[in-house]
Structure formats: structure tokens, C-alpha cells
């Protein structure tokens, strides 16, 4: 488009400031481009009009056909300036059509295959269709297919497709809770755990991502009642590193479920500590901040129980790896790493361990923490660890001279 051409201001979406391709009117009377307002309302989870700041009482979007025709006419008149004509948008799918599609699919395996193929097309068109699918009960329909993934021949591939669709639907918190609380015997957590165990590469990743979303809306009792198999498969996903997203989701799951009940013990029993330490030694995992941060949060929680501290000390590189991350990743990671070292130094102190911490530079690093700019809580924990074993460490030649001055009295 020629930069000198003047675009009528009412052709521009108030959100994107670009020419509207599918103008729609919200309940406040303001017109937006459909894609922009849907992202604002449903992806951004906002319920106010961006222009008027008034609440949008009705989420229905009314097509502004008059404005769209004006925009299309203007584009045609200015084609010589490089302006491309805006195509007429397809009408969003209706709920009754989806319900009919689901009903027909129940008659045969072949119809289920056709149904999933059609649903894939509908999902890819626009965000409005996703909401319509949700209202028509598609998430529950897909979850049933996923839950029956070990039935007849050919059903597993059908379940893989249903699982992919279920993830890409980006379903709301309300529907996620409905899936979790399903009373028809379709245990979605158990089904996803099975797929994480023996599914194909992509399905294992989708199952992990969905499990993360579902557990985020679970109540404490549901989280505390999670079976050991869930922890085993989540840790296995971390160990296999099947994808960056799946690894991040698995770590996020541990962060959210480990504080509850005996979940720390379940995670330790599943081998989480050893796998996390190995991950922290992997440069690709440590290349961005968020991964090591979450890893340190999980290690801190697991080292709050005796079994966790024992497993931590059983890994030959654990102390060195955690010490190395202090002051190298973020304030959060440093704080959690110091907490981990304080836990083992406070409850597992032996002459051999204290000497190892000295030799690996833990004492020098704690002195450095006291000298640099970091959180006061982190400094307090470093000081507590140093004071705890000052008789052993304070006069050691392993501490650099410039650090001796920082050693607390």
C-alpha cells in the first residue's frame, strides 16, 4: 500500500489500528475488527470495552455489514495505490450444526474420523468457532474419545487427534473444571497420565500441556489425592525432554502440586530431584531464566522433607550445580538455591558434607551474597548458614581473603 494514501480513520480498528477485515459491533456500540476484539475478550480475559471502558454485558459480536462494504468499496477504488480488497469473511459456525455433527459421529468409527476432521477445520478458522464448539459440548466429546484410547483397533490414532483438538481449543477454566469433575467415569487425569506413559511423541506433549491447564483449576483436595503414577510420568517427561513446551509444562506442574499434602514425598519417590539436577546441568535448559527458576523452586520444596534432602545429597553434582546458579540466573533462583543449601547444611551436616561445601565454593559464594546487591531475605539465609558452621569454616584457607571480611561474626 502507498504510504501517502490517507485511510479514513473509522476504517481502522481501535485496538490494532489497522484496516478492519471483519468489523463487528460490541454491546457498547463500538466497532472493532473481529480478530482483535476476540483476542481482547477471550485470550486476554477482559470484559470491558477498550474505548469506553464500560463492561461488555453481551459477548455476542454483531457483524457491521455496512462498514465492511464501505471498506471493500474503498479498497477497490484505491487498488491502483496497492490497496488489496478485503475478502468477505465467512459466517461463524452455529451451535446446532456442531451438535448434529457430534450426534452423527456416534454411529460408526468412520463417522468419528470425519467428525474430527471437520472439527479441525472449524477450530482453525477463528476464535468465535472455538467458543461455539465449547458451548456445543465438543470438549466433553473429545475427552470421552481420549478416555477410551485403549479400546478398538485404530482408536488410538483417533484419540491422538482428539487430544490435539482438545488442546488447540484453548478451553475456558469453567470447562476445564467440568472435565476434571466429570461424574460419568471419564477420569481425565488418569487418561492423560496413560498417554504421557505410552503415547506418541506429540500426544505425550499435548497430554502434559493439558494436564498443566487442568491441575491449575483443581482444588486442594483433588491435588492432594493425585496418584503416584502422575508424578512418575511428569518426571519422565522432564527426563525425556520431548519438547521445550512439554518440559516447561511438566516443571510447572511440579511447582503447583508439590506444596500440597504428601506430594513432596511422591515427587521425591518418582525421582524428581535427580532429573532436575541433570536438567540444570543441561545448557539448553539453562539458556533461559524461567526454566532454572522453576527447577530451583521445586528443589527448595523437595528439600524441605528428609527424603528430599537425602536424595539431593545422593547426587554427586547436586551441591556444585545449585551453588553455581546463585547470582547467575535471577533473584528468585538465587534465593531458592540459598534456601536449598541452608536446608541441607542445617539438617544434614556432617564433617564430610561441611568439607565438601567448603571445597566446592559454597562458603565463598555465601560470603559473596552478603557483599553484593540482592534480596535481604537471601542475605539473611546466607548469613544463617555461615553462622551455623562458623567454627568449621571461618578460618579455612579455602575462603578467599577478600571474602573473609564479609564472614558474619
mmCIF file of C-alpha atoms in Angstrom:
data_model
loop_
_atom_site.group_PDB
_atom_site.id
_atom_site.type_symbol
_atom_site.label_atom_id
_atom_site.label_comp_id
_atom_site.label_asym_id
_atom_site.label_seq_id
_atom_site.Cartn_x
_atom_site.Cartn_y
_atom_site.Cartn_z
ATOM 1 C CA UNK A 1 0.000 0.000 0.000
ATOM 2 C CA UNK A 2 1.210 3.503 -0.890
ATOM 3 C CA UNK A 3 2.277 5.230 2.338
ATOM 4 C CA UNK A 4 0.878 8.590 1.102
ATOM 5 C CA UNK A 5 -2.705 7.335 0.794
ATOM 6 C CA UNK A 6 -4.994 8.544 3.574
ATOM 7 C CA UNK A 7 -7.092 5.832 5.230
ATOM 8 C CA UNK A 8 -10.424 7.001 6.685
ATOM 9 C CA UNK A 9 -9.977 6.791 10.476
ATOM 10 C CA UNK A 10 -13.273 4.920 11.021
ATOM 11 C CA UNK A 11 -11.898 2.084 8.848
ATOM 12 C CA UNK A 12 -9.232 1.402 11.482
ATOM 13 C CA UNK A 13 -9.720 -0.950 14.395
ATOM 14 C CA UNK A 14 -9.305 0.945 17.729
ATOM 15 C CA UNK A 15 -7.192 -1.954 19.035
ATOM 16 C CA UNK A 16 -4.885 -2.912 16.158
ATOM 17 C CA UNK A 17 -5.035 0.487 14.368
ATOM 18 C CA UNK A 18 -5.184 -1.458 11.095
ATOM 19 C CA UNK A 19 -7.910 -1.634 8.427
ATOM 20 C CA UNK A 20 -10.703 -3.879 9.690
ATOM 21 C CA UNK A 21 -11.210 -7.114 7.750
ATOM 22 C CA UNK A 22 -14.285 -8.280 9.650
ATOM 23 C CA UNK A 23 -15.812 -5.321 11.547
ATOM 24 C CA UNK A 24 -18.147 -6.279 14.403
ATOM 25 C CA UNK A 25 -20.114 -4.223 16.910
ATOM 26 C CA UNK A 26 -19.962 -4.938 20.659
ATOM 27 C CA UNK A 27 -22.743 -4.171 23.140
ATOM 28 C CA UNK A 28 -21.325 -0.688 23.853
ATOM 29 C CA UNK A 29 -21.851 0.309 20.206
ATOM 30 C CA UNK A 30 -18.158 0.471 19.267
ATOM 31 C CA UNK A 31 -16.933 -1.362 16.156
ATOM 32 C CA UNK A 32 -13.740 -3.446 16.221
ATOM 33 C CA UNK A 33 -12.069 -5.949 13.944
ATOM 34 C CA UNK A 34 -13.369 -9.384 14.982
ATOM 35 C CA UNK A 35 -9.913 -10.918 15.445
ATOM 36 C CA UNK A 36 -8.709 -8.047 17.664
ATOM 37 C CA UNK A 37 -11.747 -7.853 19.949
ATOM 38 C CA UNK A 38 -11.901 -11.647 20.320
ATOM 39 C CA UNK A 39 -8.276 -11.722 21.444
ATOM 40 C CA UNK A 40 -9.032 -8.851 23.845
ATOM 41 C CA UNK A 41 -12.111 -10.509 25.341
ATOM 42 C CA UNK A 42 -11.219 -14.187 25.310
ATOM 43 C CA UNK A 43 -7.445 -14.573 25.179
ATOM 44 C CA UNK A 44 -6.803 -11.508 27.363
ATOM 45 C CA UNK A 45 -9.763 -12.455 29.613
ATOM 46 C CA UNK A 46 -11.006 -8.872 29.792
ATOM 47 C CA UNK A 47 -14.698 -7.930 29.919
ATOM 48 C CA UNK A 48 -14.576 -4.183 29.263
ATOM 49 C CA UNK A 49 -14.797 -2.158 26.065
ATOM 50 C CA UNK A 50 -11.268 -0.884 25.187
ATOM 51 C CA UNK A 51 -12.646 2.501 24.046
ATOM 52 C CA UNK A 52 -15.438 3.298 26.528
ATOM 53 C CA UNK A 53 -14.107 1.174 29.462
ATOM 54 C CA UNK A 54 -17.719 0.060 30.036
ATOM 55 C CA UNK A 55 -18.480 -3.586 30.826
ATOM 56 C CA UNK A 56 -19.438 -5.632 27.778
ATOM 57 C CA UNK A 57 -22.593 -7.311 29.060
ATOM 58 C CA UNK A 58 -23.155 -9.480 25.980
ATOM 59 C CA UNK A 59 -20.235 -11.333 24.398
ATOM 60 C CA UNK A 60 -22.103 -11.708 21.086
ATOM 61 C CA UNK A 61 -20.427 -9.801 18.264
ATOM 62 C CA UNK A 62 -22.729 -8.312 15.634
ATOM 63 C CA UNK A 63 -21.237 -8.060 12.106
ATOM 64 C CA UNK A 64 -21.127 -4.463 10.817
ATOM 65 C CA UNK A 65 -22.000 -5.270 7.198
ATOM 66 C CA UNK A 66 -22.426 -1.631 6.183
ATOM 67 C CA UNK A 67 -18.939 -0.655 7.315
ATOM 68 C CA UNK A 68 -17.422 -3.785 5.759
ATOM 69 C CA UNK A 69 -18.977 -2.952 2.377
ATOM 70 C CA UNK A 70 -17.683 0.614 2.637
ATOM 71 C CA UNK A 71 -14.171 -0.669 3.368
ATOM 72 C CA UNK A 72 -14.353 -3.134 0.462
ATOM 73 C CA UNK A 73 -15.537 -0.372 -1.918
ATOM 74 C CA UNK A 74 -12.763 1.952 -0.750
ATOM 75 C CA UNK A 75 -10.177 -0.809 -1.274
ATOM 76 C CA UNK A 76 -11.447 -1.408 -4.820
ATOM 77 C CA UNK A 77 -11.350 2.338 -5.667
ATOM 78 C CA UNK A 78 -7.766 2.578 -4.366
ATOM 79 C CA UNK A 79 -6.462 -0.621 -5.931
ATOM 80 C CA UNK A 80 -4.078 1.441 -8.121
ATOM 81 C CA UNK A 81 -2.327 2.555 -4.900
ATOM 82 C CA UNK A 82 -1.576 -1.026 -3.929
ATOM 83 C CA UNK A 83 -4.595 -1.456 -1.662
ATOM 84 C CA UNK A 84 -5.814 -5.072 -1.602
ATOM 85 C CA UNK A 85 -9.543 -5.755 -1.417
ATOM 86 C CA UNK A 86 -10.752 -7.180 1.889
ATOM 87 C CA UNK A 87 -12.486 -10.548 1.229
ATOM 88 C CA UNK A 88 -15.961 -11.132 2.621
ATOM 89 C CA UNK A 89 -15.496 -13.096 5.886
ATOM 90 C CA UNK A 90 -17.074 -16.500 6.335
ATOM 91 C CA UNK A 91 -20.003 -16.661 8.724
ATOM 92 C CA UNK A 92 -19.094 -18.305 12.055
ATOM 93 C CA UNK A 93 -20.337 -21.847 12.601
ATOM 94 C CA UNK A 94 -23.564 -22.325 14.576
ATOM 95 C CA UNK A 95 -24.052 -24.460 17.680
ATOM 96 C CA UNK A 96 -26.785 -26.657 16.153
ATOM 97 C CA UNK A 97 -24.509 -27.669 13.269
ATOM 98 C CA UNK A 98 -21.836 -28.818 15.749
ATOM 99 C CA UNK A 99 -24.338 -30.758 17.851
ATOM 100 C CA UNK A 100 -25.603 -32.543 14.727
ATOM 101 C CA UNK A 101 -22.012 -33.381 13.721
ATOM 102 C CA UNK A 102 -21.333 -34.953 17.152
ATOM 103 C CA UNK A 103 -24.610 -36.909 17.079
ATOM 104 C CA UNK A 104 -23.887 -38.418 13.643
ATOM 105 C CA UNK A 105 -20.332 -39.378 14.716
ATOM 106 C CA UNK A 106 -21.694 -41.829 17.310
ATOM 107 C CA UNK A 107 -22.938 -44.234 14.620
ATOM 108 C CA UNK A 108 -19.529 -45.510 13.440
ATOM 109 C CA UNK A 109 -15.760 -45.245 13.709
ATOM 110 C CA UNK A 110 -15.604 -43.797 10.190
ATOM 111 C CA UNK A 111 -18.051 -41.051 11.103
ATOM 112 C CA UNK A 112 -15.913 -40.205 14.144
ATOM 113 C CA UNK A 113 -12.913 -39.800 11.845
ATOM 114 C CA UNK A 114 -14.909 -37.491 9.548
ATOM 115 C CA UNK A 115 -16.232 -35.567 12.554
ATOM 116 C CA UNK A 116 -12.738 -34.911 13.955
ATOM 117 C CA UNK A 117 -11.506 -33.832 10.520
ATOM 118 C CA UNK A 118 -14.373 -31.327 10.231
ATOM 119 C CA UNK A 119 -13.809 -30.086 13.787
ATOM 120 C CA UNK A 120 -10.131 -29.499 12.954
ATOM 121 C CA UNK A 121 -11.186 -27.263 10.046
ATOM 122 C CA UNK A 122 -13.650 -25.354 12.214
ATOM 123 C CA UNK A 123 -11.113 -24.780 15.009
ATOM 124 C CA UNK A 124 -8.555 -23.350 12.578
ATOM 125 C CA UNK A 125 -10.934 -20.707 11.182
ATOM 126 C CA UNK A 126 -11.369 -18.257 14.083
ATOM 127 C CA UNK A 127 -11.730 -17.797 17.834
ATOM 128 C CA UNK A 128 -15.531 -17.449 17.586
ATOM 129 C CA UNK A 129 -15.746 -21.009 16.337
ATOM 130 C CA UNK A 130 -13.748 -22.211 19.338
ATOM 131 C CA UNK A 131 -16.294 -20.669 21.694
ATOM 132 C CA UNK A 132 -19.159 -22.185 19.704
ATOM 133 C CA UNK A 133 -17.540 -25.629 19.882
ATOM 134 C CA UNK A 134 -17.186 -25.238 23.629
ATOM 135 C CA UNK A 135 -20.839 -24.272 24.020
ATOM 136 C CA UNK A 136 -21.900 -27.301 21.950
ATOM 137 C CA UNK A 137 -20.090 -29.726 24.270
ATOM 138 C CA UNK A 138 -17.150 -30.543 21.995
ATOM 139 C CA UNK A 139 -14.554 -30.596 24.840
ATOM 140 C CA UNK A 140 -16.571 -33.276 26.658
ATOM 141 C CA UNK A 141 -16.983 -35.219 23.394
ATOM 142 C CA UNK A 142 -13.228 -35.112 22.737
ATOM 143 C CA UNK A 143 -12.408 -36.024 26.348
ATOM 144 C CA UNK A 144 -14.568 -39.150 26.011
ATOM 145 C CA UNK A 145 -12.595 -40.248 22.948
ATOM 146 C CA UNK A 146 -9.327 -39.565 24.768
ATOM 147 C CA UNK A 147 -10.514 -41.569 27.799
ATOM 148 C CA UNK A 148 -11.357 -44.565 25.581
ATOM 149 C CA UNK A 149 -7.965 -44.585 23.835
ATOM 150 C CA UNK A 150 -7.271 -48.262 24.614
ATOM 151 C CA UNK A 151 -10.401 -49.695 23.011
ATOM 152 C CA UNK A 152 -10.879 -50.924 19.458
ATOM 153 C CA UNK A 153 -8.283 -51.121 16.703
ATOM 154 C CA UNK A 154 -7.499 -47.777 15.218
ATOM 155 C CA UNK A 155 -8.915 -45.959 18.229
ATOM 156 C CA UNK A 156 -5.561 -44.784 19.488
ATOM 157 C CA UNK A 157 -4.912 -42.655 16.402
ATOM 158 C CA UNK A 158 -8.424 -41.250 16.840
ATOM 159 C CA UNK A 159 -7.594 -40.406 20.459
ATOM 160 C CA UNK A 160 -4.376 -38.688 19.344
ATOM 161 C CA UNK A 161 -6.372 -36.441 17.011
ATOM 162 C CA UNK A 162 -8.994 -35.760 19.704
ATOM 163 C CA UNK A 163 -6.245 -34.879 22.193
ATOM 164 C CA UNK A 164 -4.635 -32.427 19.760
ATOM 165 C CA UNK A 165 -8.006 -30.776 19.131
ATOM 166 C CA UNK A 166 -8.757 -30.607 22.860
ATOM 167 C CA UNK A 167 -5.505 -28.723 23.431
ATOM 168 C CA UNK A 168 -5.944 -26.319 20.495
ATOM 169 C CA UNK A 169 -9.488 -25.457 21.579
ATOM 170 C CA UNK A 170 -7.933 -23.387 24.415
ATOM 171 C CA UNK A 171 -10.930 -24.227 26.587
ATOM 172 C CA UNK A 172 -12.093 -21.993 29.423
ATOM 173 C CA UNK A 173 -11.497 -22.570 33.138
ATOM 174 C CA UNK A 174 -15.147 -23.490 33.616
ATOM 175 C CA UNK A 175 -14.981 -26.318 31.074
ATOM 176 C CA UNK A 176 -11.620 -27.488 32.435
ATOM 177 C CA UNK A 177 -13.261 -27.825 35.856
ATOM 178 C CA UNK A 178 -16.168 -29.716 34.287
ATOM 179 C CA UNK A 179 -13.751 -32.177 32.681
ATOM 180 C CA UNK A 180 -11.953 -32.637 35.992
ATOM 181 C CA UNK A 181 -15.203 -33.164 37.913
ATOM 182 C CA UNK A 182 -16.826 -35.438 35.305
ATOM 183 C CA UNK A 183 -19.169 -37.917 37.008
ATOM 184 C CA UNK A 184 -19.509 -40.334 34.055
ATOM 185 C CA UNK A 185 -16.382 -42.294 34.837
ATOM 186 C CA UNK A 186 -14.103 -40.470 32.400
ATOM 187 C CA UNK A 187 -11.134 -39.678 34.635
ATOM 188 C CA UNK A 188 -9.327 -37.082 32.516
ATOM 189 C CA UNK A 189 -6.220 -37.005 34.750
ATOM 190 C CA UNK A 190 -5.888 -40.800 34.563
ATOM 191 C CA UNK A 191 -6.382 -40.728 30.772
ATOM 192 C CA UNK A 192 -3.766 -38.031 30.233
ATOM 193 C CA UNK A 193 -1.338 -39.877 32.513
ATOM 194 C CA UNK A 194 -1.734 -43.034 30.390
ATOM 195 C CA UNK A 195 -0.995 -41.084 27.214
ATOM 196 C CA UNK A 196 2.071 -39.486 28.830
ATOM 197 C CA UNK A 197 3.251 -43.017 29.588
ATOM 198 C CA UNK A 198 2.790 -44.727 26.236
ATOM 199 C CA UNK A 199 1.587 -42.207 23.675
ATOM 200 C CA UNK A 200 3.393 -40.982 20.579
ATOM 201 C CA UNK A 201 5.757 -38.005 20.866
ATOM 202 C CA UNK A 202 3.203 -35.273 20.034
ATOM 203 C CA UNK A 203 0.441 -36.791 22.152
ATOM 204 C CA UNK A 204 2.693 -37.046 25.196
ATOM 205 C CA UNK A 205 3.445 -33.331 24.809
ATOM 206 C CA UNK A 206 -0.238 -32.377 24.376
ATOM 207 C CA UNK A 207 -1.229 -34.550 27.356
ATOM 208 C CA UNK A 208 1.354 -32.783 29.538
ATOM 209 C CA UNK A 209 0.209 -29.325 28.437
ATOM 210 C CA UNK A 210 -3.436 -30.213 29.063
ATOM 211 C CA UNK A 211 -2.654 -31.750 32.445
ATOM 212 C CA UNK A 212 -0.958 -28.497 33.449
ATOM 213 C CA UNK A 213 -4.072 -26.489 32.473
ATOM 214 C CA UNK A 214 -6.419 -28.878 34.285
ATOM 215 C CA UNK A 215 -4.402 -29.010 37.510
ATOM 216 C CA UNK A 216 -4.317 -25.199 37.595
ATOM 217 C CA UNK A 217 -8.097 -25.210 38.198
ATOM 218 C CA UNK A 218 -8.115 -28.204 40.585
ATOM 219 C CA UNK A 219 -8.967 -27.700 44.252
ATOM 220 C CA UNK A 220 -6.501 -28.652 47.033
ATOM 221 C CA UNK A 221 -8.267 -31.952 47.813
ATOM 222 C CA UNK A 222 -8.020 -33.047 44.182
ATOM 223 C CA UNK A 223 -4.341 -32.124 44.064
ATOM 224 C CA UNK A 224 -3.586 -33.962 47.315
ATOM 225 C CA UNK A 225 -5.316 -37.112 46.013
ATOM 226 C CA UNK A 226 -3.178 -37.383 42.851
ATOM 227 C CA UNK A 227 -1.843 -40.894 42.286
ATOM 228 C CA UNK A 228 1.851 -41.747 42.288
ATOM 229 C CA UNK A 229 1.590 -42.528 38.545
ATOM 230 C CA UNK A 230 1.026 -38.828 37.811
ATOM 231 C CA UNK A 231 4.329 -37.898 39.467
ATOM 232 C CA UNK A 232 6.193 -40.716 37.733
ATOM 233 C CA UNK A 233 5.011 -39.643 34.273
ATOM 234 C CA UNK A 234 5.568 -35.928 34.885
ATOM 235 C CA UNK A 235 9.152 -36.650 35.973
ATOM 236 C CA UNK A 236 9.613 -38.932 32.943
ATOM 237 C CA UNK A 237 8.527 -36.087 30.653
ATOM 238 C CA UNK A 238 11.201 -33.920 32.279
ATOM 239 C CA UNK A 239 13.783 -36.648 31.821
ATOM 240 C CA UNK A 240 12.885 -37.316 28.164
ATOM 241 C CA UNK A 241 12.731 -33.601 27.221
ATOM 242 C CA UNK A 242 10.359 -34.393 24.351
ATOM 243 C CA UNK A 243 9.815 -30.678 23.680
ATOM 244 C CA UNK A 244 10.616 -27.326 25.242
ATOM 245 C CA UNK A 245 6.922 -26.626 25.931
ATOM 246 C CA UNK A 246 6.331 -30.046 27.481
ATOM 247 C CA UNK A 247 9.396 -29.724 29.732
ATOM 248 C CA UNK A 248 8.277 -26.296 30.890
ATOM 249 C CA UNK A 249 4.709 -27.559 31.492
ATOM 250 C CA UNK A 250 5.950 -30.575 33.483
ATOM 251 C CA UNK A 251 8.088 -28.323 35.662
ATOM 252 C CA UNK A 252 5.128 -26.000 36.138
ATOM 253 C CA UNK A 253 3.004 -28.972 37.251
ATOM 254 C CA UNK A 254 5.524 -29.861 39.959
ATOM 255 C CA UNK A 255 5.660 -26.232 41.126
ATOM 256 C CA UNK A 256 1.868 -26.136 41.521
ATOM 257 C CA UNK A 257 1.250 -29.573 43.106
ATOM 258 C CA UNK A 258 4.280 -30.193 45.342
ATOM 259 C CA UNK A 259 3.243 -27.833 48.199
ATOM 260 C CA UNK A 260 0.106 -29.896 48.944
ATOM 261 C CA UNK A 261 -0.173 -32.831 51.333
ATOM 262 C CA UNK A 262 2.381 -35.595 50.790
ATOM 263 C CA UNK A 263 3.056 -34.565 47.201
ATOM 264 C CA UNK A 264 6.661 -33.659 48.032
ATOM 265 C CA UNK A 265 7.280 -37.256 49.064
ATOM 266 C CA UNK A 266 5.561 -38.557 45.910
ATOM 267 C CA UNK A 267 7.749 -36.353 43.716
ATOM 268 C CA UNK A 268 10.920 -37.448 45.526
ATOM 269 C CA UNK A 269 9.886 -41.093 45.184
ATOM 270 C CA UNK A 270 9.345 -40.534 41.444
ATOM 271 C CA UNK A 271 12.985 -39.429 41.108
ATOM 272 C CA UNK A 272 12.325 -35.726 40.561
ATOM 273 C CA UNK A 273 15.449 -34.452 42.325
ATOM 274 C CA UNK A 274 17.977 -36.380 40.252
ATOM 275 C CA UNK A 275 16.215 -35.471 36.989
ATOM 276 C CA UNK A 276 16.039 -31.765 37.903
ATOM 277 C CA UNK A 277 19.728 -31.631 38.786
ATOM 278 C CA UNK A 278 20.575 -33.261 35.457
ATOM 279 C CA UNK A 279 18.383 -30.676 33.714
ATOM 280 C CA UNK A 280 20.218 -27.832 35.464
ATOM 281 C CA UNK A 281 23.461 -29.258 34.070
ATOM 282 C CA UNK A 282 21.990 -29.103 30.545
ATOM 283 C CA UNK A 283 22.963 -25.844 28.820
ATOM 284 C CA UNK A 284 19.884 -25.827 26.568
ATOM 285 C CA UNK A 285 17.574 -25.980 29.607
ATOM 286 C CA UNK A 286 19.523 -23.289 31.452
ATOM 287 C CA UNK A 287 19.702 -20.942 28.456
ATOM 288 C CA UNK A 288 16.603 -19.022 29.556
ATOM 289 C CA UNK A 289 15.711 -17.781 33.018
ATOM 290 C CA UNK A 290 12.303 -19.343 33.656
ATOM 291 C CA UNK A 291 13.385 -22.998 33.453
ATOM 292 C CA UNK A 292 16.154 -22.831 36.093
ATOM 293 C CA UNK A 293 13.927 -20.638 38.285
ATOM 294 C CA UNK A 294 11.147 -23.226 38.401
ATOM 295 C CA UNK A 295 13.706 -26.006 38.901
ATOM 296 C CA UNK A 296 15.096 -24.211 41.958
ATOM 297 C CA UNK A 297 11.591 -23.648 43.333
ATOM 298 C CA UNK A 298 10.869 -27.385 43.079
ATOM 299 C CA UNK A 299 14.231 -28.369 44.604
ATOM 300 C CA UNK A 300 13.597 -25.995 47.506
ATOM 301 C CA UNK A 301 10.188 -27.559 48.183
ATOM 302 C CA UNK A 302 11.502 -31.125 47.931
ATOM 303 C CA UNK A 303 14.461 -30.405 50.218
ATOM 304 C CA UNK A 304 12.033 -29.376 52.946
ATOM 305 C CA UNK A 305 11.465 -33.072 53.675
ATOM 306 C CA UNK A 306 14.098 -35.531 54.929
ATOM 307 C CA UNK A 307 13.675 -37.881 51.957
ATOM 308 C CA UNK A 308 14.244 -34.974 49.572
ATOM 309 C CA UNK A 309 17.435 -33.881 51.300
ATOM 310 C CA UNK A 310 18.741 -37.460 51.278
ATOM 311 C CA UNK A 311 18.082 -37.810 47.527
ATOM 312 C CA UNK A 312 19.679 -34.424 46.896
ATOM 313 C CA UNK A 313 22.878 -35.442 48.683
ATOM 314 C CA UNK A 314 22.909 -38.791 46.865
ATOM 315 C CA UNK A 315 23.570 -36.945 43.606
ATOM 316 C CA UNK A 316 27.283 -36.258 43.363
ATOM 317 C CA UNK A 317 26.892 -32.973 41.483
ATOM 318 C CA UNK A 318 23.909 -31.537 43.383
ATOM 319 C CA UNK A 319 25.726 -29.084 45.671
ATOM 320 C CA UNK A 320 28.030 -27.819 42.914
ATOM 321 C CA UNK A 321 25.152 -27.333 40.438
ATOM 322 C CA UNK A 322 22.963 -25.421 42.897
ATOM 323 C CA UNK A 323 25.859 -23.296 44.116
ATOM 324 C CA UNK A 324 26.764 -22.371 40.537
ATOM 325 C CA UNK A 325 23.274 -20.988 39.842
ATOM 326 C CA UNK A 326 23.465 -18.456 42.696
ATOM 327 C CA UNK A 327 23.801 -14.879 41.313
ATOM 328 C CA UNK A 328 23.792 -16.219 37.730
ATOM 329 C CA UNK A 329 20.115 -16.664 36.854
ATOM 330 C CA UNK A 330 17.798 -14.329 38.777
ATOM 331 C CA UNK A 331 16.993 -13.116 42.262
ATOM 332 C CA UNK A 332 14.316 -15.806 42.602
ATOM 333 C CA UNK A 333 16.702 -18.573 41.554
ATOM 334 C CA UNK A 334 19.420 -17.278 43.885
ATOM 335 C CA UNK A 335 17.040 -17.096 46.842
ATOM 336 C CA UNK A 336 15.772 -20.641 46.281
ATOM 337 C CA UNK A 337 19.293 -22.008 45.751
ATOM 338 C CA UNK A 338 20.456 -20.485 49.046
ATOM 339 C CA UNK A 339 17.391 -21.996 50.755
ATOM 340 C CA UNK A 340 18.291 -25.438 49.373
ATOM 341 C CA UNK A 341 21.870 -25.185 50.655
ATOM 342 C CA UNK A 342 20.639 -23.930 54.029
ATOM 343 C CA UNK A 343 18.267 -26.919 54.310
ATOM 344 C CA UNK A 344 20.989 -29.499 53.728
ATOM 345 C CA UNK A 345 23.527 -27.527 55.791
ATOM 346 C CA UNK A 346 21.130 -27.245 58.708
ATOM 347 C CA UNK A 347 19.671 -30.750 58.853
ATOM 348 C CA UNK A 348 22.287 -32.984 57.209
ATOM 349 C CA UNK A 349 25.560 -31.503 58.483
ATOM 350 C CA UNK A 350 28.410 -33.990 58.785
ATOM 351 C CA UNK A 351 32.158 -33.251 58.758
ATOM 352 C CA UNK A 352 32.341 -34.714 55.237
ATOM 353 C CA UNK A 353 29.438 -32.570 53.962
ATOM 354 C CA UNK A 354 30.774 -29.364 55.520
ATOM 355 C CA UNK A 355 34.165 -30.019 53.976
ATOM 356 C CA UNK A 356 32.546 -30.696 50.583
ATOM 357 C CA UNK A 357 30.594 -27.434 50.748
ATOM 358 C CA UNK A 358 33.829 -25.627 51.598
ATOM 359 C CA UNK A 359 35.777 -27.262 48.762
ATOM 360 C CA UNK A 360 33.016 -26.608 46.196
ATOM 361 C CA UNK A 361 32.939 -22.881 46.966
ATOM 362 C CA UNK A 362 29.611 -22.767 48.791
ATOM 363 C CA UNK A 363 31.093 -20.829 51.716
ATOM 364 C CA UNK A 364 32.808 -18.318 49.430
ATOM 365 C CA UNK A 365 29.564 -17.894 47.466
ATOM 366 C CA UNK A 366 27.609 -17.219 50.665
ATOM 367 C CA UNK A 367 30.149 -14.531 51.576
ATOM 368 C CA UNK A 368 29.721 -13.041 48.107
ATOM 369 C CA UNK A 369 25.945 -12.984 48.543
ATOM 370 C CA UNK A 370 26.458 -10.817 51.642
ATOM 371 C CA UNK A 371 28.583 -8.369 49.655
ATOM 372 C CA UNK A 372 26.501 -7.876 46.504
ATOM 373 C CA UNK A 373 23.109 -6.311 45.907
ATOM 374 C CA UNK A 374 20.433 -8.967 46.351
ATOM 375 C CA UNK A 375 17.330 -9.530 48.451
ATOM 376 C CA UNK A 376 17.527 -9.084 52.219
ATOM 377 C CA UNK A 377 15.889 -12.488 52.805
ATOM 378 C CA UNK A 378 18.537 -14.155 50.665
ATOM 379 C CA UNK A 379 21.267 -12.398 52.649
ATOM 380 C CA UNK A 380 19.667 -13.476 55.928
ATOM 381 C CA UNK A 381 19.660 -17.129 54.847
ATOM 382 C CA UNK A 382 23.263 -16.951 53.643
ATOM 383 C CA UNK A 383 24.264 -15.376 56.962
ATOM 384 C CA UNK A 384 22.375 -18.068 58.886
ATOM 385 C CA UNK A 385 24.237 -20.836 57.055
ATOM 386 C CA UNK A 386 27.618 -19.208 57.592
ATOM 387 C CA UNK A 387 26.982 -18.609 61.300
ATOM 388 C CA UNK A 388 25.724 -22.147 61.742
ATOM 389 C CA UNK A 389 29.110 -23.642 60.870
ATOM 390 C CA UNK A 390 31.463 -20.746 61.577
ATOM 391 C CA UNK A 391 33.704 -22.891 63.798
ATOM 392 C CA UNK A 392 34.463 -25.161 60.841
ATOM 393 C CA UNK A 393 34.520 -22.623 58.015
ATOM 394 C CA UNK A 394 35.577 -19.207 59.277
ATOM 395 C CA UNK A 395 39.342 -19.739 59.437
ATOM 396 C CA UNK A 396 39.609 -22.039 56.453
ATOM 397 C CA UNK A 397 42.259 -21.216 53.827
ATOM 398 C CA UNK A 398 39.678 -22.199 51.175
ATOM 399 C CA UNK A 399 37.910 -18.863 51.653
ATOM 400 C CA UNK A 400 39.483 -16.076 49.531
ATOM 401 C CA UNK A 401 40.950 -13.235 51.603
ATOM 402 C CA UNK A 402 38.556 -10.672 50.139
ATOM 403 C CA UNK A 403 35.646 -12.837 51.344
ATOM 404 C CA UNK A 404 36.895 -13.247 54.919
ATOM 405 C CA UNK A 405 35.889 -9.671 55.696
ATOM 406 C CA UNK A 406 32.287 -10.490 54.781
ATOM 407 C CA UNK A 407 32.073 -13.505 57.071
ATOM 408 C CA UNK A 408 29.494 -12.749 59.786
ATOM 409 C CA UNK A 409 30.722 -12.616 63.349
#
